[in-house]
PDB file of C-alpha atoms and ligand atoms in Angstrom:
ATOM      1  CA  MET A   1       0.000   0.000   0.000  1.00 70.00           C
ATOM      2  CA  THR A   2       1.405   3.413  -0.922  1.00 86.00           C
ATOM      3  CA  HIS A   3       0.700   6.093   1.642  1.00 95.00           C
ATOM      4  CA  ARG A   4       0.011   9.784   1.151  1.00 97.00           C
ATOM      5  CA  ALA A   5       2.601  11.863   3.028  1.00 98.00           C
ATOM      6  CA  VAL A   6       1.020  14.305   5.460  1.00 98.00           C
ATOM      7  CA  ALA A   7       2.554  17.367   7.119  1.00 98.00           C
ATOM      8  CA  ILE A   8       0.684  18.925  10.030  1.00 98.00           C
ATOM      9  CA  LEU A   9       1.053  22.639  10.780  1.00 98.00           C
ATOM     10  CA  ILE A  10       0.505  23.856  14.338  1.00 98.00           C
ATOM     11  CA  SER A  11       0.959  26.969  16.458  1.00 97.00           C
ATOM     12  CA  GLY A  12       0.159  25.759  19.979  1.00 95.00           C
ATOM     13  CA  THR A  13      -1.086  22.782  21.967  1.00 96.00           C
ATOM     14  CA  GLY A  14      -1.474  20.533  18.976  1.00 97.00           C
ATOM     15  CA  SER A  15      -4.172  18.242  20.377  1.00 98.00           C
ATOM     16  CA  ASN A  16      -5.770  17.868  16.931  1.00 98.00           C
ATOM     17  CA  MET A  17      -2.321  17.172  15.465  1.00 98.00           C
ATOM     18  CA  LEU A  18      -1.787  14.368  18.001  1.00 98.00           C
ATOM     19  CA  ARG A  19      -5.113  12.775  17.080  1.00 98.00           C
ATOM     20  CA  LEU A  20      -4.169  12.912  13.412  1.00 98.00           C
ATOM     21  CA  VAL A  21      -0.776  11.321  14.076  1.00 98.00           C
ATOM     22  CA  GLU A  22      -2.319   8.576  16.231  1.00 97.00           C
ATOM     23  CA  SER A  23      -4.978   7.850  13.614  1.00 97.00           C
ATOM     24  CA  MET A  24      -2.310   7.367  10.936  1.00 98.00           C
ATOM     25  CA  GLN A  25      -0.663   4.617  13.021  1.00 95.00           C
ATOM     26  CA  GLY A  26      -3.389   2.239  11.861  1.00 90.00           C
ATOM     27  CA  ALA A  27      -2.089  -0.332   9.367  1.00 89.00           C
ATOM     28  CA  ASP A  28      -5.002   0.263   6.976  1.00 93.00           C
ATOM     29  CA  HIS A  29      -4.660   4.076   6.961  1.00 96.00           C
ATOM     30  CA  PRO A  30      -3.981   5.646   3.542  1.00 97.00           C
ATOM     31  CA  ALA A  31      -1.620   8.315   4.940  1.00 98.00           C
ATOM     32  CA  ARG A  32       1.501   8.698   7.050  1.00 98.00           C
ATOM     33  CA  PRO A  33       2.807  11.727   8.991  1.00 98.00           C
ATOM     34  CA  VAL A  34       6.134  12.995   7.613  1.00 98.00           C
ATOM     35  CA  LEU A  35       6.488  16.328   9.447  1.00 98.00           C
ATOM     36  CA  VAL A  36       4.983  18.465  12.189  1.00 98.00           C
ATOM     37  CA  LEU A  37       5.842  22.118  11.548  1.00 98.00           C
ATOM     38  CA  SER A  38       5.226  25.006  13.944  1.00 98.00           C
ATOM     39  CA  ASN A  39       5.569  28.744  13.392  1.00 98.00           C
ATOM     40  CA  ARG A  40       6.159  29.116  17.140  1.00 98.00           C
ATOM     41  CA  PRO A  41       9.239  27.491  18.745  1.00 97.00           C
ATOM     42  CA  GLU A  42       7.417  27.237  22.105  1.00 97.00           C
ATOM     43  CA  ALA A  43       4.450  25.247  20.686  1.00 97.00           C
ATOM     44  CA  LYS A  44       3.773  22.394  23.125  1.00 96.00           C
ATOM     45  CA  GLY A  45       2.784  20.090  20.291  1.00 96.00           C
ATOM     46  CA  LEU A  46       6.364  19.885  19.005  1.00 97.00           C
ATOM     47  CA  LYS A  47       7.667  17.716  21.829  1.00 96.00           C
ATOM     48  CA  HIS A  48       4.557  15.553  21.787  1.00 96.00           C
ATOM     49  CA  ALA A  49       5.047  14.914  18.070  1.00 97.00           C
ATOM     50  CA  ALA A  50       8.721  14.123  18.576  1.00 97.00           C
ATOM     51  CA  ALA A  51       7.795  11.666  21.364  1.00 96.00           C
ATOM     52  CA  LEU A  52       5.642   9.834  18.805  1.00 96.00           C
ATOM     53  CA  GLY A  53       8.590   9.662  16.424  1.00 97.00           C
ATOM     54  CA  VAL A  54       7.410  12.279  13.944  1.00 98.00           C
ATOM     55  CA  PRO A  55      10.061  14.691  12.572  1.00 98.00           C
ATOM     56  CA  THR A  56       9.475  18.298  13.630  1.00 98.00           C
ATOM     57  CA  ALA A  57      10.483  21.704  12.288  1.00 98.00           C
ATOM     58  CA  VAL A  58      10.126  25.303  13.426  1.00 98.00           C
ATOM     59  CA  VAL A  59       9.782  28.147  10.936  1.00 98.00           C
ATOM     60  CA  ASP A  60       9.366  31.301  12.997  1.00 98.00           C
ATOM     61  CA  HIS A  61       7.166  33.959  11.389  1.00 97.00           C
ATOM     62  CA  ARG A  62       8.272  36.776  13.678  1.00 96.00           C
ATOM     63  CA  GLY A  63      10.328  39.749  12.529  1.00 96.00           C
ATOM     64  CA  ARG A  64      10.500  38.879   8.832  1.00 96.00           C
ATOM     65  CA  PRO A  65       8.508  39.451   5.653  1.00 97.00           C
ATOM     66  CA  LYS A  66       5.691  36.977   5.010  1.00 97.00           C
ATOM     67  CA  PRO A  67       7.058  35.833   1.602  1.00 98.00           C
ATOM     68  CA  GLU A  68      10.343  34.838   3.267  1.00 98.00           C
ATOM     69  CA  PHE A  69       8.512  32.967   6.069  1.00 98.00           C
ATOM     70  CA  GLU A  70       6.346  31.119   3.571  1.00 98.00           C
ATOM     71  CA  ALA A  71       9.263  30.263   1.257  1.00 98.00           C
ATOM     72  CA  GLU A  72      11.134  28.651   4.162  1.00 98.00           C
ATOM     73  CA  MET A  73       7.987  26.752   5.170  1.00 98.00           C
ATOM     74  CA  ASP A  74       7.427  25.618   1.595  1.00 98.00           C
ATOM     75  CA  ALA A  75      11.007  24.326   1.349  1.00 98.00           C
ATOM     76  CA  ALA A  76      10.733  22.412   4.649  1.00 98.00           C
ATOM     77  CA  LEU A  77       7.449  20.828   3.550  1.00 98.00           C
ATOM     78  CA  ARG A  78       8.827  19.783   0.160  1.00 98.00           C
ATOM     79  CA  ASP A  79      12.067  18.453   1.699  1.00 98.00           C
ATOM     80  CA  ALA A  80       9.903  16.265   3.936  1.00 98.00           C
ATOM     81  CA  GLY A  81       8.066  14.957   0.869  1.00 98.00           C
ATOM     82  CA  ALA A  82       4.693  16.254   2.030  1.00 98.00           C
ATOM     83  CA  GLU A  83       1.752  15.726  -0.311  1.00 98.00           C
ATOM     84  CA  ILE A  84      -1.096  16.855   1.967  1.00 98.00           C
ATOM     85  CA  LEU A  85      -0.969  19.710   4.519  1.00 98.00           C
ATOM     86  CA  CYS A  86      -3.240  19.643   7.576  1.00 99.00           C
ATOM     87  CA  LEU A  87      -3.602  22.962   9.403  1.00 98.00           C
ATOM     88  CA  ALA A  88      -4.349  22.073  13.036  1.00 98.00           C
ATOM     89  CA  GLY A  89      -4.604  25.188  15.168  1.00 97.00           C
ATOM     90  CA  PHE A  90      -2.162  26.939  12.798  1.00 97.00           C
ATOM     91  CA  MET A  91      -2.850  30.600  13.504  1.00 95.00           C
ATOM     92  CA  ARG A  92      -1.241  32.325  10.490  1.00 97.00           C
ATOM     93  CA  VAL A  93      -3.259  33.305   7.429  1.00 96.00           C
ATOM     94  CA  LEU A  94      -1.525  31.805   4.372  1.00 98.00           C
ATOM     95  CA  SER A  95      -1.062  33.960   1.272  1.00 98.00           C
ATOM     96  CA  ALA A  96      -2.841  33.230  -1.999  1.00 98.00           C
ATOM     97  CA  ASP A  97       0.580  32.477  -3.532  1.00 98.00           C
ATOM     98  CA  PHE A  98       1.391  29.807  -0.950  1.00 98.00           C
ATOM     99  CA  ILE A  99      -2.069  28.268  -1.240  1.00 98.00           C
ATOM    100  CA  ALA A 100      -1.780  28.184  -5.048  1.00 98.00           C
ATOM    101  CA  ARG A 101       1.424  26.153  -4.752  1.00 97.00           C
ATOM    102  CA  TRP A 102      -0.475  23.526  -2.687  1.00 98.00           C
ATOM    103  CA  GLU A 103      -3.799  23.840  -4.457  1.00 94.00           C
ATOM    104  CA  GLY A 104      -6.357  21.206  -3.469  1.00 97.00           C
ATOM    105  CA  ARG A 105      -3.959  19.648  -0.956  1.00 98.00           C
ATOM    106  CA  ILE A 106      -4.492  21.768   2.205  1.00 98.00           C
ATOM    107  CA  LEU A 107      -7.054  20.936   4.901  1.00 98.00           C
ATOM    108  CA  ASN A 108      -8.003  23.084   7.894  1.00 98.00           C
ATOM    109  CA  ILE A 109     -10.096  22.562  11.002  1.00 98.00           C
ATOM    110  CA  HIS A 110     -12.131  25.588  12.048  1.00 98.00           C
ATOM    111  CA  PRO A 111     -14.072  25.772  15.342  1.00 98.00           C
ATOM    112  CA  SER A 112     -17.486  26.718  13.957  1.00 98.00           C
ATOM    113  CA  LEU A 113     -20.191  25.433  11.664  1.00 98.00           C
ATOM    114  CA  LEU A 114     -18.987  27.200   8.535  1.00 98.00           C
ATOM    115  CA  PRO A 115     -20.076  29.301   6.746  1.00 98.00           C
ATOM    116  CA  LEU A 116     -21.069  30.762  10.133  1.00 98.00           C
ATOM    117  CA  PHE A 117     -18.421  32.500  12.245  1.00 98.00           C
ATOM    118  CA  LYS A 118     -15.352  32.676  10.023  1.00 98.00           C
ATOM    119  CA  GLY A 119     -12.240  34.077  11.711  1.00 97.00           C
ATOM    120  CA  LEU A 120     -11.631  34.367  15.460  1.00 96.00           C
ATOM    121  CA  ASP A 121     -13.678  34.201  18.715  1.00 98.00           C
ATOM    122  CA  THR A 122     -16.013  31.600  17.254  1.00 98.00           C
ATOM    123  CA  HIS A 123     -17.251  30.205  20.587  1.00 98.00           C
ATOM    124  CA  ALA A 124     -18.280  33.613  21.967  1.00 98.00           C
ATOM    125  CA  ARG A 125     -19.961  34.503  18.678  1.00 98.00           C
ATOM    126  CA  ALA A 126     -21.881  31.199  18.600  1.00 98.00           C
ATOM    127  CA  ILE A 127     -23.178  31.823  22.148  1.00 98.00           C
ATOM    128  CA  ALA A 128     -24.106  35.426  21.317  1.00 98.00           C
ATOM    129  CA  SER A 129     -26.014  34.272  18.228  1.00 98.00           C
ATOM    130  CA  GLY A 130     -28.613  32.501  20.365  1.00 98.00           C
ATOM    131  CA  MET A 131     -28.162  29.268  18.431  1.00 98.00           C
ATOM    132  CA  ALA A 132     -28.761  25.918  20.156  1.00 98.00           C
ATOM    133  CA  VAL A 133     -25.870  24.170  18.385  1.00 98.00           C
ATOM    134  CA  HIS A 134     -22.215  24.857  17.632  1.00 98.00           C
ATOM    135  CA  GLY A 135     -19.641  22.771  15.844  1.00 98.00           C
ATOM    136  CA  ALA A 136     -16.425  22.359  13.915  1.00 98.00           C
ATOM    137  CA  THR A 137     -15.679  22.122  10.212  1.00 98.00           C
ATOM    138  CA  VAL A 138     -12.888  20.478   8.243  1.00 98.00           C
ATOM    139  CA  HIS A 139     -12.594  22.140   4.861  1.00 98.00           C
ATOM    140  CA  GLU A 140     -10.238  22.499   1.941  1.00 98.00           C
ATOM    141  CA  VAL A 141      -8.226  25.697   2.086  1.00 98.00           C
ATOM    142  CA  ILE A 142      -8.639  28.284  -0.659  1.00 98.00           C
ATOM    143  CA  ALA A 143      -7.374  31.865  -0.760  1.00 97.00           C
ATOM    144  CA  ASP A 144     -10.676  33.153   0.661  1.00 96.00           C
ATOM    145  CA  LEU A 145     -10.392  32.709   4.476  1.00 95.00           C
ATOM    146  CA  ASP A 146     -12.418  29.800   5.961  1.00 96.00           C
ATOM    147  CA  ALA A 147     -14.440  29.556   2.731  1.00 97.00           C
ATOM    148  CA  GLY A 148     -13.133  26.434   0.957  1.00 97.00           C
ATOM    149  CA  PRO A 149     -15.221  23.334   0.184  1.00 98.00           C
ATOM    150  CA  ILE A 150     -16.543  21.646   3.312  1.00 98.00           C
ATOM    151  CA  LEU A 151     -15.404  18.040   3.861  1.00 98.00           C
ATOM    152  CA  GLY A 152     -17.017  17.264   7.226  1.00 98.00           C
ATOM    153  CA  GLN A 153     -18.742  18.858  10.203  1.00 99.00           C
ATOM    154  CA  ALA A 154     -19.337  17.849  13.830  1.00 98.00           C
ATOM    155  CA  VAL A 155     -22.097  19.302  15.993  1.00 98.00           C
ATOM    156  CA  VAL A 156     -22.386  19.896  19.770  1.00 98.00           C
ATOM    157  CA  PRO A 157     -25.166  21.541  21.816  1.00 98.00           C
ATOM    158  CA  ILE A 158     -24.856  25.033  23.288  1.00 98.00           C
ATOM    159  CA  LEU A 159     -26.100  24.868  26.900  1.00 98.00           C
ATOM    160  CA  PRO A 160     -27.742  27.747  28.796  1.00 97.00           C
ATOM    161  CA  ASP A 161     -24.799  28.438  31.131  1.00 97.00           C
ATOM    162  CA  ASP A 162     -22.059  28.044  28.541  1.00 98.00           C
ATOM    163  CA  THR A 163     -19.092  30.376  28.474  1.00 98.00           C
ATOM    164  CA  PRO A 164     -16.686  30.438  25.537  1.00 98.00           C
ATOM    165  CA  ASP A 165     -14.369  28.193  27.572  1.00 98.00           C
ATOM    166  CA  THR A 166     -16.963  25.555  28.493  1.00 98.00           C
ATOM    167  CA  LEU A 167     -18.213  25.475  24.914  1.00 98.00           C
ATOM    168  CA  ALA A 168     -14.668  25.147  23.533  1.00 98.00           C
ATOM    169  CA  ALA A 169     -14.035  22.280  25.976  1.00 98.00           C
ATOM    170  CA  ARG A 170     -17.196  20.488  24.770  1.00 98.00           C
ATOM    171  CA  LEU A 171     -16.241  21.007  21.135  1.00 98.00           C
ATOM    172  CA  LEU A 172     -12.625  19.829  21.286  1.00 98.00           C
ATOM    173  CA  PRO A 173     -13.409  16.081  21.664  1.00 98.00           C
ATOM    174  CA  ALA A 174     -15.738  16.404  18.663  1.00 98.00           C
ATOM    175  CA  GLU A 175     -12.885  17.999  16.695  1.00 98.00           C
ATOM    176  CA  HIS A 176     -10.719  15.040  17.684  1.00 98.00           C
ATOM    177  CA  ARG A 177     -13.217  12.641  16.094  1.00 98.00           C
ATOM    178  CA  LEU A 178     -13.866  14.837  13.064  1.00 98.00           C
ATOM    179  CA  TYR A 179     -10.368  15.618  11.795  1.00 98.00           C
ATOM    180  CA  PRO A 180      -9.010  12.039  11.652  1.00 98.00           C
ATOM    181  CA  GLU A 181     -12.156  10.898   9.845  1.00 98.00           C
ATOM    182  CA  ALA A 182     -11.884  13.776   7.356  1.00 98.00           C
ATOM    183  CA  LEU A 183      -8.195  13.102   6.686  1.00 98.00           C
ATOM    184  CA  ARG A 184      -8.765   9.374   6.250  1.00 98.00           C
ATOM    185  CA  ARG A 185     -11.431  10.021   3.633  1.00 98.00           C
ATOM    186  CA  PHE A 186      -9.498  12.811   1.880  1.00 98.00           C
ATOM    187  CA  ALA A 187      -6.277  10.774   1.674  1.00 98.00           C
ATOM    188  CA  ALA A 188      -8.286   7.952   0.081  1.00 97.00           C
ATOM    189  CA  GLY A 189      -9.623  10.390  -2.545  1.00 97.00           C
ATOM    190  CA  ASN A 190     -13.099  10.728  -1.029  1.00 98.00           C
ATOM    191  CA  ARG A 191     -14.226  14.360  -0.854  1.00 97.00           C
ATOM    192  CA  ALA A 192     -17.922  13.691  -0.187  1.00 97.00           C
ATOM    193  CA  ARG A 193     -19.268  15.749   2.726  1.00 98.00           C
ATOM    194  CA  PHE A 194     -20.064  13.930   5.982  1.00 98.00           C
ATOM    195  CA  ALA A 195     -21.550  14.870   9.373  1.00 98.00           C
ATOM    196  CA  LEU A 196     -20.848  13.654  12.910  1.00 98.00           C
ATOM    197  CA  LEU A 197     -23.988  14.379  14.917  1.00 96.00           C
TER     198      LEU A 197
HETATM  199  C1  GAR B 201      -8.821  24.076  17.756  1.00 61.03           C
HETATM  200  O1  GAR B 201     -10.011  24.329  18.474  1.00 61.03           O
HETATM  201  C2  GAR B 201      -8.982  24.490  16.313  1.00 61.03           C
HETATM  202  O2  GAR B 201     -10.278  24.250  15.816  1.00 61.03           O
HETATM  203  C3  GAR B 201      -8.707  25.969  16.405  1.00 61.03           C
HETATM  204  O3  GAR B 201      -7.641  26.087  17.304  1.00 61.03           O
HETATM  205  C4  GAR B 201      -7.699  25.010  18.241  1.00 61.03           C
HETATM  206  C5  GAR B 201      -6.361  24.329  18.253  1.00 61.03           C
HETATM  207  O4  GAR B 201      -6.281  23.367  19.270  1.00 61.03           O
HETATM  208  N1  GAR B 201      -8.372  26.504  15.118  1.00 61.03           N
HETATM  209  C6  GAR B 201      -8.600  27.766  14.759  1.00 61.03           C
HETATM  210  O5  GAR B 201      -9.094  28.596  15.494  1.00 61.03           O
HETATM  211  C7  GAR B 201      -8.179  28.102  13.343  1.00 61.03           C
HETATM  212  N2  GAR B 201      -8.548  29.450  13.009  1.00 61.03           N
HETATM  213  P1  GAR B 201      -5.149  22.263  19.239  1.00 61.03           P
HETATM  214  O6  GAR B 201      -3.804  23.008  19.055  1.00 61.03           O
HETATM  215  O7  GAR B 201      -5.228  21.623  20.577  1.00 61.03           O
HETATM  216  O8  GAR B 201      -5.430  21.334  18.113  1.00 61.03           O
END
């Protein structure tokens, strides 16, 4: 079985990244992790990835022009042989040029039911909306922020006493089920939308 080579991009805790790496340990999985890359040297996920035997890299975005940052990232990803990029709590907006170089091969997880609540502060905005449900979306990345084709969504209830923190804590385990399922399907060439309810 030939495997698709996956690089995972993080900025922080990397809990979604860890779930992706663990899911790819299955013998029947169509993908393998080849690199975990962080734009922040202090990202906790880096040492967790290394402990699982996945190569890691840091490409710091601070104090330099974006084209230079992205060119170094692009080189590290290509050196690792990456074919699919998974953004997992990666908190930099990628340029249209970078995205064009990886067209159709970048996935992202966003903590809302897109197309609702693109951008930041999604949990607070979901609560303020008065909706009874919230969720997460895995989608293909296009130059338009959080607007690419939806691959899968997971739904959780919003409870009367929720704060952004309690809602985020309820959503995270749903993200951990959603992203591995989305990657498994995508790596096998299946882009049909699915829902975890
Ligand atoms: C996750 O909730 C993810 O959906 C969100 O950041 C968190 C990262 O957690 N992503 C975004 O907000 C992207 N704009 P993790 O580092 O533990 O996976």
